[in-house]
Amino acid sequence: GAGVSQSPRYKVTKRGQDVALRCDPISGHVSLYWYRQALGQGPEFLTYFNYEAQQDKSGLPNDRFSAERPEGSISTLTIQRTEQRDSAMYRCASSLVPQRGGPDTQYFGPGTRLTVL
Amino acid sequence: AQTVTQSQPEMSVQEAETVTLSCTYDTSESDYYLFWYKQPPSRQMILVIRQEAYKQQNATENRFSVNFQKAAKSFSLKISDSQLGDAAMYFCAYRSVNSMYSGGGADGLTFGKGTHLIIQP
């Protein structure tokens, strides 16, 4: 596609429910990143993939958070047993090459606004 | 771990004037990359400019330029001839080169808290 897309754009859920957030990267982009952005803050790194392999998940807050990218394209971030503190904008980004720590530009999607009641 | 500090929560500038947004960072690494991203009211994240730490020359992109002071660990963004469309949150970001020394999250970007730029017509 023309850019990184994310769905849904808005998600309202009740505390204790599971949610799945989807990211579709730019076609041909190898690396995919997940970030969380609280209101009034900069994005916070969660995890990333090169192809289908999860390279680093040290930013995931706890074991309720998981991510997968089974075919090296679309990725899903899953939050189990959601809590109110999980409310935030969840952003996905992709970049062209799997260069660890390189300058390759990350292109961001529009984000999913998650609200946990 | 690296930290990025943006000490100006909000800045205001008259249209057509020049404004400078400050950013400092803390790192023990010698090679890294620095970025400025713009987040307009639409909440998109748009890359404005990037700088490789090994390059002494400051990066420029049309009306946007940086003042990169490696020894001072400072990376300010200058916007010349400010336009109404420049109104946005601006985030400074850091990325490690060698993830071996950076611990977890090395390949993700580390962002500052942002500066809200207001353009006065």
Coordinates of C-alpha atoms in Angstrom, one line a residue:
Chain A
G1 CA 0.0 0.0 0.0
A2 CA 0.9 3.6 -0.1
G3 CA 1.6 3.9 3.6
V4 CA 1.4 2.0 6.9
S5 CA -2.2 1.3 7.8
Q6 CA -3.6 0.3 11.2
S7 CA -6.9 -1.0 12.3
P8 CA -9.1 -0.3 14.0
R9 CA -8.4 3.4 14.3
Y10 CA -10.4 3.6 17.5
K11 CA -11.1 0.8 20.0
V12 CA -13.2 1.1 23.1
T13 CA -13.2 -1.9 25.4
K14 CA -14.1 -2.9 28.9
R15 CA -11.5 -3.7 31.5
G16 CA -10.6 -7.4 31.4
Q17 CA -11.3 -7.9 27.7
D18 CA -8.7 -8.9 25.2
V19 CA -7.9 -6.7 22.2
A20 CA -6.0 -7.2 18.9
L21 CA -4.5 -4.3 17.0
R22 CA -3.5 -4.8 13.5
C23 CA -0.7 -3.2 11.4
D24 CA -0.2 -3.5 7.7
P25 CA 3.3 -2.1 6.8
I26 CA 4.4 -0.5 3.6
S27 CA 4.7 -3.1 0.9
G28 CA 8.3 -4.5 0.8
H29 CA 9.3 -3.2 4.2
V30 CA 11.1 -5.8 6.2
S31 CA 11.2 -4.2 9.6
L32 CA 8.1 -3.5 11.7
Y33 CA 7.9 -1.7 15.0
W34 CA 5.3 -1.2 17.7
Y35 CA 5.2 1.9 19.9
R36 CA 2.8 3.2 22.6
Q37 CA 2.1 6.9 23.0
A38 CA 0.4 8.2 26.1
L39 CA -1.3 11.6 25.9
G40 CA 1.2 14.4 26.0
Q41 CA 4.2 12.1 25.7
G42 CA 6.4 10.9 22.9
P43 CA 6.1 7.3 21.6
E44 CA 7.6 4.6 23.7
F45 CA 9.2 1.6 21.9
L46 CA 7.5 -1.8 22.6
T47 CA 8.9 -4.4 20.2
Y48 CA 10.0 -5.0 16.6
F49 CA 10.3 -7.6 13.9
N50 CA 12.6 -8.3 11.0
Y51 CA 10.6 -10.4 8.6
E52 CA 8.6 -12.7 10.9
A53 CA 11.2 -12.9 13.6
Q54 CA 10.7 -10.9 16.8
Q55 CA 14.0 -9.2 17.4
D56 CA 13.4 -7.4 20.7
K57 CA 10.4 -7.4 23.0
S58 CA 12.1 -5.8 26.0
G59 CA 9.8 -2.8 25.7
L60 CA 6.6 -4.8 26.2
P61 CA 5.3 -3.7 29.7
N62 CA 4.3 -7.1 30.9
D63 CA 3.2 -10.6 29.8
R64 CA -0.3 -9.4 28.9
F65 CA 1.2 -7.8 25.8
S66 CA 2.3 -9.9 22.9
A67 CA 2.9 -9.4 19.2
E68 CA 3.3 -11.6 16.2
R69 CA 4.1 -11.3 12.5
P70 CA 3.7 -14.9 11.2
E71 CA 4.2 -14.3 7.5
G72 CA 6.6 -11.3 7.7
S73 CA 4.0 -8.8 6.6
I74 CA 0.9 -7.9 8.7
S75 CA 1.5 -7.8 12.5
T76 CA -0.9 -8.1 15.4
L77 CA -0.4 -6.6 18.9
T78 CA -2.5 -8.4 21.4
I79 CA -3.3 -7.1 24.9
Q80 CA -4.9 -9.6 27.2
R81 CA -7.1 -8.8 30.2
T82 CA -6.9 -5.0 29.4
E83 CA -6.6 -2.5 32.2
Q84 CA -7.4 1.2 32.3
R85 CA -3.7 2.0 32.3
D86 CA -3.4 0.4 28.8
S87 CA -5.4 3.3 27.3
A88 CA -3.1 5.0 24.8
M89 CA -2.3 5.5 21.1
Y90 CA -0.7 2.4 19.7
R91 CA 1.5 3.1 16.7
C92 CA 3.1 0.9 14.2
A93 CA 6.0 1.8 12.0
S94 CA 7.9 0.1 9.2
S95 CA 11.2 0.5 7.5
L96 CA 12.8 -0.9 4.4
V97 CA 15.8 -2.9 5.4
P98 CA 16.6 -5.1 8.4
Q99 CA 19.6 -3.0 9.5
R100 CA 20.1 -3.2 13.2
G101 CA 20.5 0.3 14.7
G102 CA 20.9 1.8 11.3
P103 CA 19.6 5.1 9.9
D104 CA 16.8 3.5 7.9
T105 CA 13.8 5.8 8.3
Q106 CA 10.8 4.5 10.1
Y107 CA 7.4 5.4 8.6
F108 CA 4.6 5.6 11.0
G109 CA 1.0 4.5 10.7
P110 CA -2.0 6.7 11.9
G111 CA -2.2 4.7 15.2
T112 CA -5.0 2.9 17.0
R113 CA -6.5 4.9 19.9
L114 CA -7.3 2.4 22.6
T115 CA -9.7 3.3 25.5
V116 CA -10.2 0.9 28.3
L117 CA -13.2 1.7 30.4
Chain B
A1 CA 19.9 3.5 28.3
Q2 CA 19.6 6.6 26.3
T3 CA 17.4 9.6 27.3
V4 CA 16.1 12.4 25.2
T5 CA 15.1 15.7 26.8
Q6 CA 13.0 18.5 25.2
S7 CA 12.9 21.3 27.7
Q8 CA 10.4 23.5 25.9
P9 CA 6.8 22.1 26.3
E10 CA 5.5 24.9 24.1
M11 CA 6.9 27.5 21.7
S12 CA 5.2 30.2 19.8
V13 CA 6.4 32.1 16.7
Q14 CA 5.0 34.7 14.3
E15 CA 4.4 33.5 10.8
A16 CA 7.4 34.0 8.6
E17 CA 9.8 34.3 11.5
T18 CA 12.4 31.8 12.6
V19 CA 12.1 29.5 15.6
T20 CA 14.5 27.0 17.2
L21 CA 13.4 23.9 19.2
S22 CA 15.9 22.4 21.6
C23 CA 16.8 18.8 22.2
T24 CA 19.5 17.3 24.4
Y25 CA 20.3 13.6 24.8
D26 CA 22.3 11.4 27.1
T27 CA 24.3 8.5 25.7
S28 CA 27.6 6.8 26.1
E29 CA 27.8 5.8 22.5
S30 CA 29.9 7.5 19.8
D31 CA 27.8 6.5 16.8
Y32 CA 24.1 7.0 16.6
Y33 CA 21.3 8.7 14.7
L34 CA 19.1 11.6 15.6
F35 CA 15.7 12.5 14.1
W36 CA 13.0 15.2 14.3
Y37 CA 9.5 14.0 13.8
K38 CA 6.4 16.3 13.4
Q39 CA 3.0 15.3 14.7
P40 CA 0.3 17.6 13.3
P41 CA -3.3 17.7 14.8
S42 CA -4.1 14.7 12.5
R43 CA -1.8 12.8 14.9
Q44 CA 0.3 11.4 12.0
M45 CA 4.1 11.0 12.7
I46 CA 6.1 12.6 9.9
L47 CA 9.9 12.6 9.6
V48 CA 11.2 16.1 9.3
I49 CA 15.0 15.6 9.3
R50 CA 17.7 13.2 10.4
Q51 CA 21.4 13.4 11.3
E52 CA 24.1 10.8 11.5
A53 CA 26.4 11.4 14.4
Y54 CA 29.5 10.7 12.4
K55 CA 28.7 13.5 10.0
Q56 CA 30.0 16.9 11.1
Q57 CA 27.8 18.8 8.6
N58 CA 24.5 19.8 9.9
A59 CA 21.5 18.3 8.0
T60 CA 19.1 20.6 6.1
E61 CA 15.8 20.0 4.4
N62 CA 14.4 23.2 2.8
R63 CA 13.3 25.5 5.6
F64 CA 14.3 23.0 8.3
S65 CA 17.9 22.7 9.6
V66 CA 19.6 21.3 12.6
N67 CA 22.4 22.5 14.9
F68 CA 24.1 19.3 15.9
Q69 CA 26.6 19.8 18.7
K70 CA 28.0 16.3 19.5
A71 CA 30.2 17.3 22.4
A72 CA 27.3 19.1 24.1
K73 CA 24.9 16.3 23.1
S74 CA 22.6 18.9 21.6
F75 CA 20.4 18.6 18.5
S76 CA 18.2 21.7 17.9
L77 CA 15.8 22.2 15.1
K78 CA 15.6 25.5 13.3
I79 CA 12.5 26.3 11.2
S80 CA 12.9 29.3 9.0
D81 CA 10.1 31.3 7.4
S82 CA 7.5 29.6 9.7
Q83 CA 4.2 28.8 8.0
L84 CA 0.8 28.0 9.5
G85 CA 1.2 24.4 8.4
D86 CA 4.2 24.0 10.7
A87 CA 2.0 24.1 13.7
A88 CA 2.4 20.7 15.4
M89 CA 4.1 18.7 18.1
Y90 CA 7.7 18.2 17.3
F91 CA 9.5 15.1 18.7
C92 CA 13.3 14.6 18.9
A93 CA 14.4 11.0 18.7
Y94 CA 17.5 8.9 19.1
R95 CA 18.5 5.6 17.6
S96 CA 21.6 3.5 18.5
V97 CA 24.0 2.2 15.8
N98 CA 25.4 -0.6 17.8
S99 CA 22.7 -2.4 19.6
M100 CA 25.2 -4.6 21.4
Y101 CA 25.9 -1.7 23.8
S102 CA 22.4 -0.4 24.0
G103 CA 20.5 -3.1 25.8
G104 CA 16.9 -3.7 25.1
G105 CA 15.0 -1.5 22.7
A106 CA 18.1 -0.6 20.9
D107 CA 16.6 -0.7 17.5
G108 CA 13.6 1.3 18.4
L109 CA 13.6 5.0 18.6
T110 CA 13.8 6.8 21.9
F111 CA 11.7 9.9 21.9
G112 CA 11.6 13.1 23.9
K113 CA 8.3 14.4 25.4
G114 CA 7.8 16.8 22.5
T115 CA 7.5 20.6 22.0
H116 CA 4.1 22.0 20.9
L117 CA 4.8 24.7 18.3
I118 CA 2.2 27.4 17.8
I119 CA 2.3 29.7 14.7
Q120 CA 0.8 33.1 15.2
P121 CA -0.7 34.6 12.0

